Amino acid sequence: MAAGAPITQDVLTIPRTVPEGDGRVNLVGLTREGLREALIGAGTPEKQAKMRVNQIWQWIYFWGVREFEAMTNLSKVYRAELSEKFVIALPEVVSRQVSADGTRKYLVRIAGGHEVETVYIPEDDRGTLCISSQVGCTLTCSFCHTGTQKLVRNLTAGEIVGQVMLARDDLGEWPEPGIGAGEAGPRLLSNIVLMGMGEPLYNFENVRDAMKIAMDPEGISLSRRRITLSTSGVVPEISRTAEEIGCQLAISFHATTDEVRNRLVPINKRWNIATLLDALREYPKLSNSERITFEYVMLKDVNDSDADARRLVKLIAGIPAKINLIPFNEWPGAPYERSDWDRIEAFADIIYKAGYASPIRTPRGEDIMAACGQLKSATERARKSRAEIAAEAGL
Ligand code: SAH
Ligand code: SF4
């Protein structure tokens, strides 16, 4: 049965809509080069363009300003010209839910009325924002709620970095003039993980541009070491991720044989375990990066045996790695169960004894369906049936 399961589902691709509004161009999401071109196109003299880019960039991404009127180092006339042609706009937050454990889930509406979710996870020593790169996902991992969503559209760079900005708004984390950044203690939003809805490497350019903006030292200024991109294994884009983004990489590995991985992560039928591992061996060298994270969802009686744990450490031998065990997060109609706690610990122990860090990811925000793989736009109604999901999973 698994042989017949599609790698990508029968999706309804939403065409990129023209930005809503009055025709003014949104500056959020333009790279420095893009911003320069936009300003020159709007009449800024070329000689001044570099300086203007620097000034406007700092207002938008360092100070979090949304009105040109507040950009006091620009002349009044120039500010007025800018506000005729441009806007500084973020996607709209439709709702915010706060879990008993402090996790916040934002439902975010993007142009065209579609919705994605963004999750903020506070921890003792850091605060991680889990952002989405697509509405839904074209892939059909059988344990993932997002993979059952039929509508798919790539987010723009502005919609991706906009999630970081709206979370900073909500956390009250833009610096205040006269106080500056970083003096009020550690950042509330210190890390980004591209682990929300969507496959980031199927929206490469927009994800890259958004992360470049988030890393820019004159703006949000997050280190590339604090950004982790998670992919199901889009092999041809892995070396590009190293070269053009340079962030940390996480791989949704989830199985130790092609037979099981084909069922769990159907993209494995296109790029199998051996091909994926070959691409990963190069990554740390290319990106000057630290270890690769292997994500491994713990599914009862599917991929959680001692033999699996032993195969896993053999497969990744030679790759600087850590293994992140994710207890399966259930969702309505899911065709799997979470492995028992003893089983997860026994699995972790084998990995640990083989010399790898093997943290078990504590599910966060479960009461608000904000945990990994539970995200799915609540308003999205075209949904697969239980039977379809089970059939594709080969159950
Ligand atoms: N599309 C990317 C990133 C988003 S998913 C990817 O697949 O890597 C982020 C992580 O959550 C992935 O490792 C994914 O496999 C995992 N995940 C998905 N559904 C899950 C679920 N129900 N329980 C636990 N983890 C899940
Ligand atoms: Fe898409 Fe990732 Fe979910 Fe797979 S696990 S369906 S790639 S979001």
Coordinates of C-alpha atoms and ligand atoms in Angstrom, one line a residue:
M1 CA 0.0 0.0 0.0
A2 CA 2.8 2.4 0.9
A3 CA 4.1 2.2 -2.6
G4 CA 1.0 4.0 -3.8
A5 CA 1.2 6.8 -1.3
P6 CA 2.0 10.1 -3.0
I7 CA 5.1 12.1 -2.0
T8 CA 3.1 15.3 -2.4
Q9 CA -0.6 15.3 -1.9
D10 CA -3.3 16.5 -4.2
V11 CA -2.9 20.1 -3.2
L12 CA -4.7 23.2 -4.2
T13 CA -1.9 25.7 -4.8
I14 CA -3.0 29.2 -4.1
P15 CA -1.5 31.6 -6.6
R16 CA 0.6 34.4 -5.1
T17 CA -1.9 37.2 -4.7
V18 CA -1.0 40.8 -5.4
P19 CA -0.6 42.5 -2.0
E20 CA -3.8 43.8 -0.6
G21 CA -4.2 47.4 0.1
D22 CA -3.7 50.6 -1.8
G23 CA -0.8 49.7 -4.1
R24 CA 1.9 51.0 -1.8
V25 CA 4.9 48.6 -1.6
N26 CA 5.7 46.9 1.7
L27 CA 9.3 47.4 2.7
V28 CA 9.2 44.5 5.2
G29 CA 11.0 41.5 3.6
L30 CA 13.1 43.4 1.0
T31 CA 16.7 42.5 1.3
R32 CA 19.1 45.5 1.5
E33 CA 19.6 45.3 -2.2
G34 CA 15.8 45.1 -2.8
L35 CA 15.3 48.1 -0.5
R36 CA 17.9 50.1 -2.4
E37 CA 16.3 49.4 -5.7
A38 CA 12.9 50.3 -4.3
L39 CA 14.1 53.6 -3.0
I40 CA 15.9 54.5 -6.2
G41 CA 12.8 53.5 -8.2
A42 CA 10.9 56.0 -6.0
G43 CA 13.2 58.9 -6.7
T44 CA 15.9 58.6 -4.1
P45 CA 19.2 59.8 -5.7
E46 CA 21.6 57.0 -6.3
K47 CA 24.3 58.8 -4.4
Q48 CA 22.2 58.8 -1.3
A49 CA 20.7 55.4 -1.6
K50 CA 23.2 53.5 0.6
M51 CA 22.8 55.9 3.5
R52 CA 19.0 55.9 3.2
V53 CA 19.0 52.1 3.2
N54 CA 21.0 52.1 6.4
Q55 CA 18.8 54.6 8.0
I56 CA 15.5 53.1 7.1
W57 CA 16.8 49.6 7.8
Q58 CA 17.7 50.6 11.4
W59 CA 14.3 52.2 11.9
I60 CA 12.4 49.1 10.7
Y61 CA 14.5 46.3 12.1
F62 CA 16.4 47.8 15.0
W63 CA 13.8 50.1 16.5
G64 CA 10.7 48.4 15.2
V65 CA 9.2 51.6 13.8
R66 CA 6.2 51.3 11.5
E67 CA 5.6 54.9 10.5
F68 CA 7.8 56.9 8.3
E69 CA 6.8 60.0 10.4
A70 CA 8.9 58.6 13.3
M71 CA 12.1 58.4 11.3
T72 CA 13.5 61.6 12.6
N73 CA 16.8 61.6 10.9
L74 CA 15.1 61.9 7.5
S75 CA 13.7 65.2 6.3
K76 CA 10.0 65.9 6.6
V77 CA 9.7 66.1 2.8
Y78 CA 11.4 62.8 2.3
R79 CA 9.3 61.1 5.0
A80 CA 6.2 62.3 3.2
E81 CA 7.4 61.0 -0.1
L82 CA 8.2 57.6 1.4
S83 CA 4.8 57.3 3.0
E84 CA 3.1 58.0 -0.3
K85 CA 4.9 55.1 -2.0
F86 CA 5.6 52.6 0.8
V87 CA 4.2 50.9 3.9
I88 CA 5.9 49.0 6.7
A89 CA 3.4 46.2 7.3
L90 CA 3.3 42.9 9.1
P91 CA 0.8 40.1 8.8
E92 CA -2.1 40.5 11.1
V93 CA -2.4 38.6 14.4
V94 CA -5.9 37.1 14.4
S95 CA -5.6 35.4 17.8
R96 CA -3.1 34.7 20.5
Q97 CA -3.4 31.7 22.9
V98 CA -1.3 31.3 25.9
S99 CA -0.6 27.8 27.3
A100 CA -0.4 27.0 31.0
D101 CA 3.3 26.5 30.5
G102 CA 3.8 30.0 29.0
T103 CA 3.9 28.9 25.4
R104 CA 2.2 31.4 23.1
K105 CA 0.5 30.5 19.8
Y106 CA -0.3 33.2 17.3
L107 CA -2.7 32.7 14.5
V108 CA -1.5 34.9 11.8
R109 CA -3.4 36.1 8.7
I110 CA -1.5 36.8 5.5
A111 CA -2.4 38.4 2.3
G112 CA -5.3 36.5 0.6
G113 CA -6.8 35.7 4.0
H114 CA -4.9 32.5 4.6
E115 CA -3.6 31.7 8.0
V116 CA -0.4 30.2 9.5
E117 CA 0.7 29.6 13.0
T118 CA 3.7 30.9 14.9
V119 CA 4.7 29.6 18.4
Y120 CA 6.8 31.3 21.1
I121 CA 8.4 28.9 23.6
P122 CA 9.9 30.5 26.7
E123 CA 12.7 28.6 28.5
D124 CA 15.0 29.4 31.4
D125 CA 17.9 30.5 29.3
R126 CA 16.3 31.3 25.9
G127 CA 13.1 32.0 24.1
T128 CA 12.5 30.2 20.8
L129 CA 10.1 31.3 18.1
C130 CA 8.9 28.5 15.8
I131 CA 7.9 30.1 12.5
S132 CA 6.1 28.8 9.5
S133 CA 7.4 29.0 5.9
Q134 CA 4.3 27.9 4.0
V135 CA 0.5 27.7 4.4
G136 CA 0.1 24.0 4.8
C137 CA 2.7 21.7 3.3
T138 CA 2.9 19.9 -0.1
L139 CA 4.5 16.9 1.6
T140 CA 2.5 14.2 3.3
C141 CA 4.4 12.9 6.3
S142 CA 1.8 10.6 7.8
F143 CA 2.3 11.6 11.4
C144 CA 2.1 15.4 10.8
H145 CA -1.1 17.4 11.1
T146 CA 0.2 20.1 8.8
G147 CA 0.6 17.5 6.1
T148 CA -3.1 16.9 6.0
Q149 CA -3.9 20.5 5.0
K150 CA -4.7 20.8 1.4
L151 CA -4.2 24.5 0.8
V152 CA -0.6 25.4 0.1
R153 CA 1.0 28.7 -0.6
N154 CA 4.6 29.9 0.0
L155 CA 5.0 32.7 2.4
T156 CA 6.8 35.8 1.2
A157 CA 10.0 36.9 2.9
G158 CA 8.1 39.7 4.5
E159 CA 5.5 37.2 5.9
I160 CA 8.3 35.1 7.3
V161 CA 10.4 37.8 9.0
G162 CA 7.1 39.5 9.9
Q163 CA 6.4 36.6 12.3
V164 CA 9.6 37.5 14.1
M165 CA 8.6 41.1 14.2
L166 CA 5.0 40.5 15.4
A167 CA 6.3 38.3 18.2
R168 CA 8.7 41.0 19.3
D169 CA 5.8 43.4 19.3
D170 CA 3.8 41.1 21.5
L171 CA 6.8 40.5 23.8
G172 CA 7.5 44.2 24.0
E173 CA 11.0 43.6 22.9
W174 CA 12.0 46.5 20.6
P175 CA 14.6 48.6 22.2
E176 CA 13.6 52.0 23.5
P177 CA 15.4 55.1 22.4
G178 CA 17.9 56.0 25.1
I179 CA 18.0 52.5 26.6
G180 CA 19.1 50.5 23.6
A181 CA 19.1 46.8 23.1
G182 CA 20.5 44.1 25.2
E183 CA 20.8 46.1 28.4
A184 CA 17.6 44.8 30.0
G185 CA 18.9 41.3 30.3
P186 CA 18.8 38.3 27.9
R187 CA 16.6 38.5 24.9
L188 CA 13.1 37.1 25.2
L189 CA 13.2 36.0 21.6
S190 CA 16.7 34.7 21.3
N191 CA 16.3 31.8 18.8
I192 CA 14.4 31.0 15.7
V193 CA 13.4 27.5 14.5
L194 CA 11.9 27.0 11.1
M195 CA 9.8 24.1 12.4
G196 CA 6.3 25.5 12.0
M197 CA 4.1 24.9 9.0
G198 CA 5.6 24.0 5.7
E199 CA 8.8 22.7 4.2
P200 CA 11.3 25.6 4.3
L201 CA 13.5 24.2 1.5
Y202 CA 10.5 24.2 -0.9
N203 CA 10.4 28.0 -0.4
F204 CA 14.1 28.5 -0.4
E205 CA 14.6 32.1 -1.6
N206 CA 12.0 33.6 0.7
V207 CA 13.3 31.7 3.7
R208 CA 16.8 32.7 2.9
D209 CA 16.0 36.4 2.4
A210 CA 13.9 36.5 5.6
M211 CA 16.7 34.8 7.6
K212 CA 19.3 37.2 6.2
I213 CA 17.2 40.1 7.4
A214 CA 16.8 38.5 10.9
M215 CA 20.6 38.0 11.1
D216 CA 21.6 41.5 9.8
P217 CA 23.8 43.0 12.6
E218 CA 22.1 46.4 12.2
G219 CA 18.7 45.1 12.8
I220 CA 17.2 42.1 14.6
S221 CA 20.7 40.8 14.7
L222 CA 20.2 37.1 15.6
S223 CA 23.3 35.0 15.2
R224 CA 23.2 32.3 12.5
R225 CA 23.9 29.9 15.4
R226 CA 20.6 30.7 16.9
I227 CA 18.6 29.9 13.8
T228 CA 17.7 26.3 13.0
L229 CA 16.1 25.2 9.8
S230 CA 14.3 21.9 9.9
T231 CA 13.8 19.9 6.6
S232 CA 12.3 16.6 5.8
G233 CA 15.3 16.1 3.5
V234 CA 15.1 18.1 0.3
V235 CA 18.6 17.0 -0.7
P236 CA 19.4 19.3 -3.6
E237 CA 18.8 22.4 -1.4
I238 CA 20.9 21.2 1.5
S239 CA 24.3 22.5 0.3
R240 CA 22.6 25.8 -0.7
T241 CA 21.3 26.1 2.8
A242 CA 24.9 25.9 4.0
E243 CA 26.3 28.3 1.4
E244 CA 23.5 30.9 1.3
I245 CA 22.1 30.9 4.8
G246 CA 24.7 29.2 7.0
C247 CA 22.2 28.5 9.8
Q248 CA 22.0 25.3 11.9
L249 CA 20.4 22.4 10.2
A250 CA 17.9 19.9 11.6
I251 CA 16.8 16.8 9.7
S252 CA 13.4 15.1 10.2
F253 CA 15.0 11.6 10.1
H254 CA 12.4 9.6 12.0
A255 CA 13.3 6.1 10.7
T256 CA 16.2 3.8 10.2
T257 CA 15.2 1.8 7.1
D258 CA 14.0 3.1 3.8
E259 CA 10.9 0.9 4.1
V260 CA 9.7 2.7 7.2
R261 CA 10.9 6.1 6.2
N262 CA 9.0 5.9 2.9
R263 CA 5.9 5.5 5.0
L264 CA 6.6 8.2 7.5
V265 CA 8.4 10.8 5.4
P266 CA 7.4 10.0 1.8
I267 CA 10.0 12.4 0.3
N268 CA 12.3 9.5 1.2
K269 CA 11.1 7.8 -2.0
R270 CA 12.7 10.5 -4.0
W271 CA 15.9 11.0 -1.8
N272 CA 16.5 7.9 0.3
I273 CA 18.4 7.6 3.5
A274 CA 21.8 6.9 1.9
T275 CA 21.4 9.9 -0.5
L276 CA 20.4 12.2 2.4
L277 CA 23.3 11.1 4.6
D278 CA 25.7 11.8 1.8
A279 CA 24.5 15.3 1.5
L280 CA 24.6 15.8 5.3
R281 CA 28.2 14.7 5.6
E282 CA 29.2 17.9 3.7
Y283 CA 27.0 20.3 5.6
P284 CA 29.1 21.2 8.6
K285 CA 32.2 21.8 6.5
L286 CA 30.3 24.0 4.0
S287 CA 28.5 26.1 6.6
N288 CA 31.1 26.2 9.3
S289 CA 28.3 25.0 11.4
E290 CA 28.1 23.0 14.6
R291 CA 26.4 19.7 14.9
I292 CA 23.4 18.6 12.8
T293 CA 20.3 17.8 14.7
F294 CA 18.6 14.6 13.8
E295 CA 14.9 14.8 14.8
Y296 CA 13.3 11.5 15.6
V297 CA 9.6 11.3 16.4
M298 CA 8.8 8.4 18.8
L299 CA 5.9 6.4 17.4
K300 CA 4.8 3.4 19.3
D301 CA 5.8 0.1 17.7
V302 CA 6.7 1.8 14.5
N303 CA 10.2 3.1 14.8
D304 CA 11.1 2.9 18.5
S305 CA 12.8 -0.5 19.0
D306 CA 16.3 -1.1 20.4
A307 CA 17.3 -2.3 17.0
D308 CA 16.2 1.1 15.5
A309 CA 18.3 2.9 18.1
R310 CA 21.3 0.8 17.2
R311 CA 20.8 1.3 13.5
L312 CA 20.4 5.0 13.9
V313 CA 23.8 5.5 15.6
K314 CA 25.4 3.3 12.9
L315 CA 23.9 5.3 10.1
I316 CA 25.0 8.6 11.3
A317 CA 28.5 7.6 12.3
G318 CA 31.0 10.2 11.3
I319 CA 28.5 13.1 11.2
P320 CA 28.8 15.6 14.0
A321 CA 25.3 15.2 15.3
K322 CA 22.9 15.4 18.2
I323 CA 19.7 13.4 18.2
N324 CA 16.5 15.1 19.3
L325 CA 13.8 12.6 20.3
I326 CA 10.3 14.0 19.9
P327 CA 7.5 12.2 21.7
F328 CA 4.7 12.0 19.1
N329 CA 2.2 14.8 19.6
E330 CA -1.3 13.5 18.9
W331 CA -3.9 15.3 16.9
P332 CA -7.5 14.4 16.1
G333 CA -7.5 11.4 13.8
A334 CA -3.8 10.7 13.9
P335 CA -3.0 7.2 12.9
Y336 CA -0.2 6.7 15.5
E337 CA 0.4 6.7 19.2
R338 CA 3.2 8.1 21.3
S339 CA 5.8 5.6 22.4
D340 CA 5.6 4.7 26.1
W341 CA 7.9 6.7 28.3
D342 CA 10.1 3.7 29.3
R343 CA 10.6 2.9 25.6
I344 CA 11.7 6.5 24.9
E345 CA 14.1 6.4 27.7
A346 CA 15.5 3.0 26.7
F347 CA 16.0 4.3 23.1
A348 CA 17.6 7.5 24.4
D349 CA 20.0 5.4 26.6
I350 CA 21.3 3.4 23.6
I351 CA 22.0 6.6 21.7
Y352 CA 23.6 8.3 24.7
K353 CA 25.9 5.3 25.3
A354 CA 27.0 5.5 21.7
G355 CA 28.3 9.0 22.5
Y356 CA 25.5 11.3 21.3
A357 CA 23.5 13.9 23.1
S358 CA 20.0 12.6 23.1
P359 CA 17.6 15.1 24.6
I360 CA 14.0 14.2 24.7
R361 CA 12.0 17.2 23.6
T362 CA 9.4 18.2 26.2
P363 CA 6.1 18.8 24.5
R364 CA 5.2 22.4 25.0
G365 CA 1.9 24.1 24.7
E366 CA 0.0 20.8 24.3
D367 CA -3.1 22.3 25.8
I368 CA -3.4 24.8 23.0
M369 CA -2.3 22.4 20.2
A370 CA 1.0 24.3 19.8
A371 CA 3.4 21.3 20.0
C372 CA 5.5 20.2 17.1
G373 CA 3.5 18.8 14.2
Q374 CA 0.1 19.9 15.6
L375 CA -0.1 23.1 13.7
K376 CA -2.8 23.4 11.2
S377 CA -4.9 26.4 10.4
A378 CA -8.1 26.0 12.3
T379 CA -10.1 27.7 9.6
E380 CA -8.8 25.4 6.9
R381 CA -11.6 23.1 6.2
A382 CA -10.5 20.9 3.3
R383 CA -9.2 18.1 5.3
K384 CA -8.3 14.5 4.6
S385 CA -10.3 11.8 6.1
R386 CA -8.9 9.4 8.7
A387 CA -9.2 6.7 6.1
E388 CA -7.1 8.6 3.6
I389 CA -4.4 9.3 6.2
A390 CA -4.4 5.7 7.3
A391 CA -4.2 4.4 3.7
E392 CA -1.3 6.7 2.9
A393 CA 0.5 5.6 6.0
G394 CA 0.2 2.0 4.8
L395 CA -1.9 1.0 7.9
Ligands
SAH1 N1 8.7 20.6 7.3 C1 9.9 20.7 8.1 C2 9.7 21.5 9.4 C3 8.4 21.5 10.1 S1 8.0 20.2 11.2 C4 10.2 19.3 8.6 O1 9.5 18.3 8.3 O2 11.4 19.1 9.1 C5 9.1 20.3 12.6 C6 9.3 18.9 13.2 O3 8.2 18.4 13.9 C7 9.8 17.9 12.2 O4 10.8 17.1 12.6 C8 8.5 17.0 12.1 O5 8.8 15.8 11.5 C9 8.0 17.0 13.5 N2 6.6 16.6 13.6 C10 5.6 16.7 12.7 N3 4.5 16.2 13.2 C11 4.8 15.8 14.5 C12 4.0 15.2 15.5 N4 2.7 15.0 15.4 N5 4.6 15.0 16.7 C13 5.9 15.2 16.9 N6 6.7 15.7 15.9 C14 6.1 16.0 14.8
SF4_2 FE1 5.5 19.0 5.8 FE2 7.4 18.8 7.8 FE3 4.8 18.1 8.2 FE4 6.4 16.6 6.6 S1 6.7 17.0 8.9 S2 4.2 17.2 6.2 S3 7.6 18.1 5.6 S4 5.6 20.2 7.7

